[in-house]
Coordinates of C-alpha atoms and ligand atoms in Angstrom, one line a residue:
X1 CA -14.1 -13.3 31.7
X2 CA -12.6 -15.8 34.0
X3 CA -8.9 -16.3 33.9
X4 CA -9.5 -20.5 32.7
X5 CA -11.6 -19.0 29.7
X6 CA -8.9 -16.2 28.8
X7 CA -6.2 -19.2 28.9
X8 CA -8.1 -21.3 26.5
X9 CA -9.1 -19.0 24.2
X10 CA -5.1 -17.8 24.2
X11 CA -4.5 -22.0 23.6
X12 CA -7.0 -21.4 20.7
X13 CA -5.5 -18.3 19.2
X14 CA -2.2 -20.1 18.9
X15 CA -3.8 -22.7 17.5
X16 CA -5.5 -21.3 14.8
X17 CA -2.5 -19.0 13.2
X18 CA 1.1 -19.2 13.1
X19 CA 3.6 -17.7 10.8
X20 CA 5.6 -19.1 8.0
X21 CA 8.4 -18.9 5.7
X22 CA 7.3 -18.4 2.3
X23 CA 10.6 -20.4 0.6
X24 CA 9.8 -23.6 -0.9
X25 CA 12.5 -25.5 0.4
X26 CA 12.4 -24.2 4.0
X27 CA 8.5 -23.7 5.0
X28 CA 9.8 -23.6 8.6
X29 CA 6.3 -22.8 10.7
X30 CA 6.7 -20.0 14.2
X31 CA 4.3 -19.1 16.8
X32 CA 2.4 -15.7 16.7
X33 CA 4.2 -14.7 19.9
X34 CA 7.7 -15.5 18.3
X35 CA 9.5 -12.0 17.6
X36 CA 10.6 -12.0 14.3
X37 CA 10.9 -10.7 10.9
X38 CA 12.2 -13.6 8.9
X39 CA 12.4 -17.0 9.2
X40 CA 15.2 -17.9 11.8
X41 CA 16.3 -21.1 9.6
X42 CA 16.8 -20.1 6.1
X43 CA 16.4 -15.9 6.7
X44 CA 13.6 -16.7 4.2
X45 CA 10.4 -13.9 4.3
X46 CA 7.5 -15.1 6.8
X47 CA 4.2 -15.1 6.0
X48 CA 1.4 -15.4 8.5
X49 CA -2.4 -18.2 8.5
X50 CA -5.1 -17.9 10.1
X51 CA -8.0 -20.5 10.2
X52 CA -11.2 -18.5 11.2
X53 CA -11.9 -19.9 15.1
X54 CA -15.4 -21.1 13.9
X55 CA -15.7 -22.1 10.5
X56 CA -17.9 -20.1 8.7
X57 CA -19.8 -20.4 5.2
X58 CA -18.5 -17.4 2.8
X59 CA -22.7 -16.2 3.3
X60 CA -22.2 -16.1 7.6
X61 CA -18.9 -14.1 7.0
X62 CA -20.1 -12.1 4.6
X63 CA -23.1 -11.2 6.7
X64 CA -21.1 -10.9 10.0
X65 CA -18.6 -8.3 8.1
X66 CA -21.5 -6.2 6.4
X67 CA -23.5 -6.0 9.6
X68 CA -20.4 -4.3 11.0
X69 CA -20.5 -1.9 8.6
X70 CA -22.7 0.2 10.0
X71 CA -21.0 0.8 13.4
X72 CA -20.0 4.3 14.4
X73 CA -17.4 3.0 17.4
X74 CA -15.6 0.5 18.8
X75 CA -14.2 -2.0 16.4
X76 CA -16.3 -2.6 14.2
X77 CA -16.3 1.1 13.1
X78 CA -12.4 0.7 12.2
X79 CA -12.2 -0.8 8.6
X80 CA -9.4 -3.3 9.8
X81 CA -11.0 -4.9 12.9
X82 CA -14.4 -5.4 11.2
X83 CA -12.9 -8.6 9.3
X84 CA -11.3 -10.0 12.4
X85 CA -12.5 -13.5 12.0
X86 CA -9.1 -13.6 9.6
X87 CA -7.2 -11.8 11.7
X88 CA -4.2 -13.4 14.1
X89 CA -5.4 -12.2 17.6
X90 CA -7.1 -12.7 20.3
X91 CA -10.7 -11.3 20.6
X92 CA -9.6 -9.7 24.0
X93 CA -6.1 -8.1 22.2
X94 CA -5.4 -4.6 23.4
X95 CA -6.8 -3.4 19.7
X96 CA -4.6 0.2 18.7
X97 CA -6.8 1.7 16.3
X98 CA -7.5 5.3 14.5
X99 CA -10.4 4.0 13.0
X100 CA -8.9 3.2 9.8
X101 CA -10.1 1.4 6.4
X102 CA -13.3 2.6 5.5
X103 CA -11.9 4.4 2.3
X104 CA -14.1 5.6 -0.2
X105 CA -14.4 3.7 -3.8
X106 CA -14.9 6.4 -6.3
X107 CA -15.8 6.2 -10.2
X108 CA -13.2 8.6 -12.0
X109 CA -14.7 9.8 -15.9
X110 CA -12.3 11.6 -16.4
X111 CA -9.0 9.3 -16.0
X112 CA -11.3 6.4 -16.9
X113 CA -11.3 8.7 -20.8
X114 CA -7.8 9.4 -20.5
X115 CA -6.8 5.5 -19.8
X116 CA -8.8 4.3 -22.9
X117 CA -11.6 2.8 -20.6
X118 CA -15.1 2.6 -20.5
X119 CA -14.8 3.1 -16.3
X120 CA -12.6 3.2 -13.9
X121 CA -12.9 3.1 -9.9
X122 CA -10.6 4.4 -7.8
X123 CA -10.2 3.2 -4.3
X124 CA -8.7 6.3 -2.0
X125 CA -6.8 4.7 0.7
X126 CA -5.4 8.1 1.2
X127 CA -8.7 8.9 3.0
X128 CA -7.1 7.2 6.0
X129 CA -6.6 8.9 9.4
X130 CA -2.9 9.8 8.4
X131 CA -3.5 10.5 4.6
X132 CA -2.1 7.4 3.4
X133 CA -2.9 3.4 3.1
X134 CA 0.1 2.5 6.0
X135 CA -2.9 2.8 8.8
X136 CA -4.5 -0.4 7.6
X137 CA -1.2 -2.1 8.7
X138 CA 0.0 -0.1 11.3
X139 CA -3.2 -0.4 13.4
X140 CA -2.4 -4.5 13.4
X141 CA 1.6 -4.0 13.6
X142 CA 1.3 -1.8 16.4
X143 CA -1.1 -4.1 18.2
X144 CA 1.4 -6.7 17.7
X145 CA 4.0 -4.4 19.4
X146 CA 1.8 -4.1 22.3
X147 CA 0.7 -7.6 22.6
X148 CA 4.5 -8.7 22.7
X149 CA 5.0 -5.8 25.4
X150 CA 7.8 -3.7 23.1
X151 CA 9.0 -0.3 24.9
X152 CA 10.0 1.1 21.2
X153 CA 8.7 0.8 17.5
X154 CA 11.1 1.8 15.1
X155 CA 10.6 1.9 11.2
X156 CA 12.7 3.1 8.1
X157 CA 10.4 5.3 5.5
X158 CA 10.2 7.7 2.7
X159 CA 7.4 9.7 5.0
X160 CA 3.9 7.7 4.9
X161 CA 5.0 4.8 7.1
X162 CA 6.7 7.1 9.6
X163 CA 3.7 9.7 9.7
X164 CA 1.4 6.0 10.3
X165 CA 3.4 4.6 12.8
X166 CA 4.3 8.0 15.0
X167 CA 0.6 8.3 15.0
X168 CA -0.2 5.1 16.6
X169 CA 2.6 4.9 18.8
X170 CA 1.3 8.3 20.1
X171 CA -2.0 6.4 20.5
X172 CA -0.4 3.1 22.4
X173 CA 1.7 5.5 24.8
X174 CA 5.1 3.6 23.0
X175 CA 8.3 5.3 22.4
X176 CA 8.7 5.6 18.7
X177 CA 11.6 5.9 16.5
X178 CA 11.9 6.9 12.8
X179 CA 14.8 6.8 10.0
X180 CA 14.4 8.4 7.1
X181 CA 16.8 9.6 4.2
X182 CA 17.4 13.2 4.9
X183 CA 16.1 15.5 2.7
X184 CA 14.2 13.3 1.0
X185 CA 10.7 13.4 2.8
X186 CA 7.9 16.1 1.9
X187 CA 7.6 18.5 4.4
X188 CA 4.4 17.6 5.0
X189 CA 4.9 14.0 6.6
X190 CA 7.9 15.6 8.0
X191 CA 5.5 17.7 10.0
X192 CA 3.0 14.6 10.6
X193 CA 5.8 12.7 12.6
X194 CA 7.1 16.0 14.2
X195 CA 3.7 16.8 15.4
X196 CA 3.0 12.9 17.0
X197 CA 6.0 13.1 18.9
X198 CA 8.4 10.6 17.1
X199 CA 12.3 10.7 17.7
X200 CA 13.0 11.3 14.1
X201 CA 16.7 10.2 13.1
X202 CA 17.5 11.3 9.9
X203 CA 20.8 9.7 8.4
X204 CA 22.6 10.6 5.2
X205 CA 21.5 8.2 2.9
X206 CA 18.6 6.5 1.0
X207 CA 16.0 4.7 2.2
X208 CA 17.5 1.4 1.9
X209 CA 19.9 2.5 3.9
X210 CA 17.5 3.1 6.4
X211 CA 15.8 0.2 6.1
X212 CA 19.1 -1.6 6.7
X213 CA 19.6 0.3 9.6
X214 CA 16.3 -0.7 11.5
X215 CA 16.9 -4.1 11.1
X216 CA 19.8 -3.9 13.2
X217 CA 18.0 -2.1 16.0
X218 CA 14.9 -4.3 16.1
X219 CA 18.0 -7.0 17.0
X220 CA 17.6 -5.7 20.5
X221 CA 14.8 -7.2 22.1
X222 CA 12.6 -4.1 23.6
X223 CA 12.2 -2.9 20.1
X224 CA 9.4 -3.9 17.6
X225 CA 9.9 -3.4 13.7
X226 CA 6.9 -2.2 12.4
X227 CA 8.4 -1.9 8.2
X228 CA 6.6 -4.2 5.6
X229 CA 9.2 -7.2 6.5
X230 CA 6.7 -7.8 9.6
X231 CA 4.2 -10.1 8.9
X232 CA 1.9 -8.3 11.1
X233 CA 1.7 -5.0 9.1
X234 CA 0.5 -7.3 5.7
X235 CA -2.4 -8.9 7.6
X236 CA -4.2 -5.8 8.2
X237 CA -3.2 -4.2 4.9
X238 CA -4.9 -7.4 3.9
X239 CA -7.9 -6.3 4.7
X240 CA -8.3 -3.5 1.9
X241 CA -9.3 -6.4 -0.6
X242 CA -12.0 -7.3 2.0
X243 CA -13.6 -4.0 1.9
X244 CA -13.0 -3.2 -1.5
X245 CA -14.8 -6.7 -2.4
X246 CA -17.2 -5.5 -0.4
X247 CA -17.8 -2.5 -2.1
X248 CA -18.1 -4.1 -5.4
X249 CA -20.7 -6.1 -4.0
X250 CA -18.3 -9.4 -4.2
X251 CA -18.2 -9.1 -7.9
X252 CA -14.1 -9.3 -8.6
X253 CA -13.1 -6.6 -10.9
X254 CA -10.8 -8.1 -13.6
X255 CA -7.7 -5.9 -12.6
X256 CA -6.7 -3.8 -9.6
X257 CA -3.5 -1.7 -10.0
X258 CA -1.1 -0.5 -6.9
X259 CA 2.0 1.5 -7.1
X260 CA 5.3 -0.3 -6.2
X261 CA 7.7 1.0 -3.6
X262 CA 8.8 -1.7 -0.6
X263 CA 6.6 -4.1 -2.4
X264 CA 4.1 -4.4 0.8
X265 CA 1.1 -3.3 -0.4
X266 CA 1.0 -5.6 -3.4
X267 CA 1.9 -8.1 -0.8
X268 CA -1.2 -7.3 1.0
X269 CA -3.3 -7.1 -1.4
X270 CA -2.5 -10.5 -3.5
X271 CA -2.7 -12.3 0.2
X272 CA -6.1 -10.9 0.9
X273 CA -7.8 -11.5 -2.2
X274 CA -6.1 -15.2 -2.2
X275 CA -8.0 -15.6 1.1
X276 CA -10.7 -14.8 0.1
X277 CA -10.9 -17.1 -3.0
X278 CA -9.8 -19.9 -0.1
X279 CA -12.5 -19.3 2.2
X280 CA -15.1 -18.9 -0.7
X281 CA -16.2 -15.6 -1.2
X282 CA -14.7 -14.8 -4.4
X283 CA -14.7 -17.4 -7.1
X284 CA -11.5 -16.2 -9.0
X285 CA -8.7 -13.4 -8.2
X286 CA -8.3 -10.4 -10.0
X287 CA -5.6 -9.9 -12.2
X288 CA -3.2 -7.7 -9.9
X289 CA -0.4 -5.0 -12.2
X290 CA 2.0 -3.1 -10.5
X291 CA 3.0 0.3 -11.4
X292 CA 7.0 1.4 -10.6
X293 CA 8.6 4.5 -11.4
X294 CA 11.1 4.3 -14.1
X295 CA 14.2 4.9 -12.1
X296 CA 13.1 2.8 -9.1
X297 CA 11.8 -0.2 -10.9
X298 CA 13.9 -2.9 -9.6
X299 CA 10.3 -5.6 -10.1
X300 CA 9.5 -4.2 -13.0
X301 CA 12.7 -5.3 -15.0
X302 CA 12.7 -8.3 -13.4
X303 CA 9.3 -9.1 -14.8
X304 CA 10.4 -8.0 -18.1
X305 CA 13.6 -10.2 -17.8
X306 CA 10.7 -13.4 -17.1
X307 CA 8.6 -12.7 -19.5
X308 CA 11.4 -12.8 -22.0
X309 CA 12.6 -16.2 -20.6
X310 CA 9.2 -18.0 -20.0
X311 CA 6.8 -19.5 -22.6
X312 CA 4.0 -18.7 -21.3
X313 CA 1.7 -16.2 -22.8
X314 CA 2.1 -13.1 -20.6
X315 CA -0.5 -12.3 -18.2
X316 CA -1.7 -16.8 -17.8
X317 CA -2.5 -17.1 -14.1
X318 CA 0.5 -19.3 -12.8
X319 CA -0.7 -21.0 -9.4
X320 CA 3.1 -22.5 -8.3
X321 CA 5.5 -19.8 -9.8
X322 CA 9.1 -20.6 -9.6
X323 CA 11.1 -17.4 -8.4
X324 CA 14.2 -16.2 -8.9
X325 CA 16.6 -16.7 -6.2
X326 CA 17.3 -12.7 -6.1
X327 CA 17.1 -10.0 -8.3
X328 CA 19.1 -7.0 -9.1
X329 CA 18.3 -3.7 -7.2
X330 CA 18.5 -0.7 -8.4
X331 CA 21.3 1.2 -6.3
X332 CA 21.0 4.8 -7.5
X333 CA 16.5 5.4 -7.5
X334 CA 15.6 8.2 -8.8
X335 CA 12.1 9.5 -8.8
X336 CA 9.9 12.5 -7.7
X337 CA 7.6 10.3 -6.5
X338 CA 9.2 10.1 -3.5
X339 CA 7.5 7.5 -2.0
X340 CA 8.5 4.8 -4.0
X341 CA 12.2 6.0 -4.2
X342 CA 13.0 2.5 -3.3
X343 CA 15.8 0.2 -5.1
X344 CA 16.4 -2.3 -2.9
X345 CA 12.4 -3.8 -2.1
X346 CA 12.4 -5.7 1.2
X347 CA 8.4 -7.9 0.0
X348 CA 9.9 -8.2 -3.8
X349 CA 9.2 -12.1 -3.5
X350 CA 5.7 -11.8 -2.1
X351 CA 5.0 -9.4 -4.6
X352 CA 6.5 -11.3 -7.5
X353 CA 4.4 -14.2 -6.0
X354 CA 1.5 -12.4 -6.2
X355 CA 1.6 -10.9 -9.6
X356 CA 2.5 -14.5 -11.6
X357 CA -0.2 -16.3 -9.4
X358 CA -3.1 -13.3 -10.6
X359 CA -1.6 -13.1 -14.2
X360 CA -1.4 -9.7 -14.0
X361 CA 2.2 -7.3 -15.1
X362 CA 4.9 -5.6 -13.5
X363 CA 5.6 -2.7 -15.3
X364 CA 7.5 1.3 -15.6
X365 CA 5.9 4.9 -16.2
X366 CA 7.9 7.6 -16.7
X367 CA 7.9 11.1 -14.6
X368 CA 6.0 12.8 -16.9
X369 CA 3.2 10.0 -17.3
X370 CA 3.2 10.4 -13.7
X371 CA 2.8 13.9 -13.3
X372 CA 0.0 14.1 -16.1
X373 CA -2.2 11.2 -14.5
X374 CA -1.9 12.9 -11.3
X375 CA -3.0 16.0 -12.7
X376 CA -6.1 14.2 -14.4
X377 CA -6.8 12.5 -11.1
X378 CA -6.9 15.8 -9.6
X379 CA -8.9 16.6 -12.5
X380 CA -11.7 14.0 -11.3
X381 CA -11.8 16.0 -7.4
X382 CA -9.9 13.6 -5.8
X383 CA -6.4 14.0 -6.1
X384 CA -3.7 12.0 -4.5
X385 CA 0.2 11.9 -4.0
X386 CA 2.8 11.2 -6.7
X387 CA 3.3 7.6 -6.2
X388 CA -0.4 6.8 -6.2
X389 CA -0.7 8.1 -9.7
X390 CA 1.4 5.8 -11.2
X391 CA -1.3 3.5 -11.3
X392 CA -3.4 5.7 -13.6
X393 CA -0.6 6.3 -15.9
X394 CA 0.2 2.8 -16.2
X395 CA -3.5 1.6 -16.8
X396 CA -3.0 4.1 -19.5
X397 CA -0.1 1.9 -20.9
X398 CA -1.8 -1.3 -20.6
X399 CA -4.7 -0.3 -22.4
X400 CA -2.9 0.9 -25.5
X401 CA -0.9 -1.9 -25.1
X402 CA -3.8 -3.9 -25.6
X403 CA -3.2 -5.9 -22.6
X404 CA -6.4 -4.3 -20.8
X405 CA -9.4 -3.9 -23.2
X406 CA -12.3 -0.4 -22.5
X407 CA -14.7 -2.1 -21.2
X408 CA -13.1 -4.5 -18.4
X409 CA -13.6 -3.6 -15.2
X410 CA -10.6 -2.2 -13.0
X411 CA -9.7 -0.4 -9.8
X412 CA -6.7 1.5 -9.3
X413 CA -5.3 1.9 -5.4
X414 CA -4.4 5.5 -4.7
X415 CA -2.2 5.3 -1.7
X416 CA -1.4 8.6 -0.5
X417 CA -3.6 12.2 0.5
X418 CA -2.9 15.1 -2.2
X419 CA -2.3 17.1 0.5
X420 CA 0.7 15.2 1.3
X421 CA 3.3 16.9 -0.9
X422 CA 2.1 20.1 -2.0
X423 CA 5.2 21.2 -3.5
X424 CA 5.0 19.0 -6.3
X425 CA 1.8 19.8 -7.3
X426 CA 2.6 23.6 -7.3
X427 CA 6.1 23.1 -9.4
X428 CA 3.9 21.1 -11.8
X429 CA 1.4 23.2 -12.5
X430 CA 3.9 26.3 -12.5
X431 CA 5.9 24.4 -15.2
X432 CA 9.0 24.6 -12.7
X433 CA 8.9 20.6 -12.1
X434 CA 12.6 18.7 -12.9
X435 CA 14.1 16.0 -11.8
X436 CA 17.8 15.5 -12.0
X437 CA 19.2 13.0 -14.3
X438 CA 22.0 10.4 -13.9
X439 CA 24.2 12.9 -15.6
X440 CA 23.2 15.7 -13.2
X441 CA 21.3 17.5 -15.6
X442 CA 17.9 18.5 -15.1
X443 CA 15.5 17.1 -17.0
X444 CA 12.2 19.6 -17.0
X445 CA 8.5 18.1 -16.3
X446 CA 5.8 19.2 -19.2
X447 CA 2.5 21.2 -17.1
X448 CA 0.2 19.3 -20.0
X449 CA -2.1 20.0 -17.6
X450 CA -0.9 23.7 -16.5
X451 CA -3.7 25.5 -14.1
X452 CA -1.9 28.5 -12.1
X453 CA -3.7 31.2 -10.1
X454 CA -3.9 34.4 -11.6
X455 CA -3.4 38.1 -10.3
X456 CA -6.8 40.6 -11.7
X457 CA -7.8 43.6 -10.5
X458 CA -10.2 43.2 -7.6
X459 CA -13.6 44.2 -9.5
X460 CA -16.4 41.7 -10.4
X461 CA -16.1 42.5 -14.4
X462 CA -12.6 41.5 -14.4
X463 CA -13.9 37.8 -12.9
X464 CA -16.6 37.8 -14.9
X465 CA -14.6 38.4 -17.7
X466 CA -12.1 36.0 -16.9
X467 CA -14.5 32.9 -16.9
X468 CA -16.1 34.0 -20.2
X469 CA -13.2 33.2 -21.8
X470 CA -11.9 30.2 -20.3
X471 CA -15.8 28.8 -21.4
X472 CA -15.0 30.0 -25.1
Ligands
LIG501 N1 2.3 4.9 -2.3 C1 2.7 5.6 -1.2 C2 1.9 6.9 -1.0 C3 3.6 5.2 -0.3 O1 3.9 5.9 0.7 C4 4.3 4.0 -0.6 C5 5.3 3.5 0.3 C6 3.9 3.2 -1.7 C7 2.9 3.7 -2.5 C8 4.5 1.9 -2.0 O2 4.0 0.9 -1.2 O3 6.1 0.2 -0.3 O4 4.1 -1.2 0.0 O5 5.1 -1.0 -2.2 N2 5.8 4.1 1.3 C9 6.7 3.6 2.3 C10 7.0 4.6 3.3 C11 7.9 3.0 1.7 O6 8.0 4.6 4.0 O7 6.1 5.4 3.6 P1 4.9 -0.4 -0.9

């Protein structure tokens, strides 16, 4: 490529997508190449656009993105890249990827039985390269990094974003530094970001502490912030609705249900199935529920707090929603679902945004709803982390509630491996799963589900025995 061509297709690329504040009264609009994480007038959250370079008819981009499908390298094989025509870079951008996306979409009998439904798909975006749904958005944030020639990437995390980015800055040859709350991360994505070389920093405090604490270092210029608050990580966690439309053969499912931590992912997902209703591919959006833990449910009271205010019938698709100007945060989270120990959500608005524009609900499940729909995920084969089972629970909920009837269509979004925090899943089935209280007392976990291994004596008629009864 000749260096006139690279300098007008760079023109273009500007052209084409720019970031902006989301606030109503601000809407300030920033380069692509502008470093930031909020907007510099109002400190309002940014958002990013992106008109296709060409436009396309919803049947040429469908066509392009299934044709891409099939690929086994390069870019096209990663699930993120493949939908680039919505996408804020160059064609020619130095492209960090782990071949990410590509997550399976499974049907689950069994929790789609214990949720009151006729079916129920799960979509495993803990089938990523790191065991959880981050690399969809760290592929595009650390691309970013590169593109705006940052030494470091720093993030704040409760393990899955860490374990993400330490993997990709590993890949991009960048320095990367972590902060977590110590003590608070499963061993397992300990060892992840261990293993990919991160400088790991972990501080005495909570993850919003953390997450306070990043943004002050990403105020030195050589160092890129790669948490949820950048723009750049939404636009390829974006891309999950693409594929998962795709998988459903562009037929929307009436609900999809994500777990609620930081509030990206449900970010993410309400942008990319808006964009897709824009440039024509989907004629209507489905109604999008988020699931919080009881003790880190910030969203979810604030939700409950609107609904109690507003006059309109719960769950009406609003496509202007007024928000609040803040909301109260939850100081003290307390969950086992460690991943979504989170009181103080940096995407709460985005989220909020998302939720009233869909119709769908905010709302809470309880430690032991969560451990039981974990166990019936497992139940299935497919397993997943804490936090990702608070989706099942809480279709559960909305289905006795009568706010989801059996035989609509949904798809929960399991976020995180099963393999990433083992020691739950043994203390749950070995009945010895607590969590502390407020109080400091210990509140025990129920194993409704209870499947330990057992000691026998090491002769085939013992077995045999063994399995004759458990058919009985
Ligand atoms: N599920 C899992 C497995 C997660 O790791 C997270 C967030 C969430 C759900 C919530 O997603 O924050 O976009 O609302 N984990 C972050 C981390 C905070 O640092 O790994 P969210």
């Amino acid at each position: 490529m000749t260096e006139t061509k690279k300098h007008s297709r760079t023109s273009i690329a500007a052209d084409r997508a720019s970031q902006h504040c989301i606030m109503p009264r601000c809407r300030a609009t920033f380069g692509i190449r502008e470093r930031i994480y909020v907007c510099s007038h109002c400190g309002g959250p940014l958002e990013i656009e992106v008109a296709p370079e060409q436009p396309r008819t919803p049947s040429e981009l469908r066509h392009t993105w299934e044709s891409r499908a099939s690929a086994l390298t390069g870019r096209d094989h990663s699930g993120v890249w493949r939908y680039r025509e919505l996408l804020p870079f160059e064609d020619d951008a130095p492209v960090v990827t782990l071949f990410e996306g590509n997550t399976p979409l499974y049907d689950a009998p069994r929790c789609a039985e214990y949720s009151g439904l006729r079916a129920l798909s799960l979509k495993h975006q803990g089938c990523n390269p790191t065991g959880s749904f981050k690399d969809t958005g760290m592929t595009t944030a650390v691309t970013q990094a590169m593109v705006l020639g940052a030494k470091t990437v720093v993030c704040a995390s409760t393990g899955n974003t860490s374990a993400s980015l330490a993997a990709y800055a590993a890949r991009a040859g960048l320095q990367c530094a972590i902060v977590l709350p110590q003590k608070q991360i499963s061993a397992a994505k300990l060892a992840q970001a261990m293993d990919y070389g991160a400088a790991i920093f972990e501080i005495d405090g909570n993850f919003d502490h953390a997450m306070r604490l990043v943004q002050e270092l990403a105020e030195e210029a050589s160092i890129y912030l790669v948490n949820s608050i950048n723009p750049f990580r939404i636009e390829g966690q974006k891309t999950v609705a693409f594929e998962l439309m795709q998988q459903c053969g562009w037929t929307v499912p009436s609900n999809v249900v994500v777990p609620g931590g930081n509030l990206g992912n449900s970010s993410a997902l309400g942008k990319g199935f808006e964009e897709l209703r824009s440039a024509g591919l989907i004629d209507r959006l489905p109604r999008l529920h988020i699931a919080q833990a009881e003790g880190a449910a910030p969203l979810a009271r604030e939700f409950a707090r609107l609904q109690t205010e507003s006059k309109s019938k719960p769950g009406s698709p609003v496509s202007d929603p007024a928000l609040p100007a803040k909301i109260e945060f939850v100081e003290h989270p307390r969950t086992l679902a460690s991943a979504i120990k989170i009181g103080a959500p940096i995407s709460w608005r985005k989220a909020l945004r998302a939720v009233l524009r869909s119709g769908g609900v905010v709302l809470t499940v309880s430690e032991q709803e969560i451990a039981d729909a974990k166990a019936t995920i497992g139940r299935d084969g497919i397993g997943c982390e804490p936090a990702s089972a608070t989706t099942v629970a809480a279709i559960r909920k909305l289905t006795a509630s009568g706010q989801i009837t059996r035989d609509e269509s949904v798809v929960a979004v399991l976020t995180g491996h099963i393999l990433k925090d083992t020691d739950y899943v043994s203390h749950y089935h070995r009945g010895t799963l607590s969590i502390e209280a407020a109080n400091g007392e210990k509140q025990p976990i129920a194993a409704s589900f209870r499947n330990v291994p057992i000691s026998v004596p090491a002769t085939k008629q013992s077995i045999l025995e063994n399995l004759r009864r458990r058919r009985e």
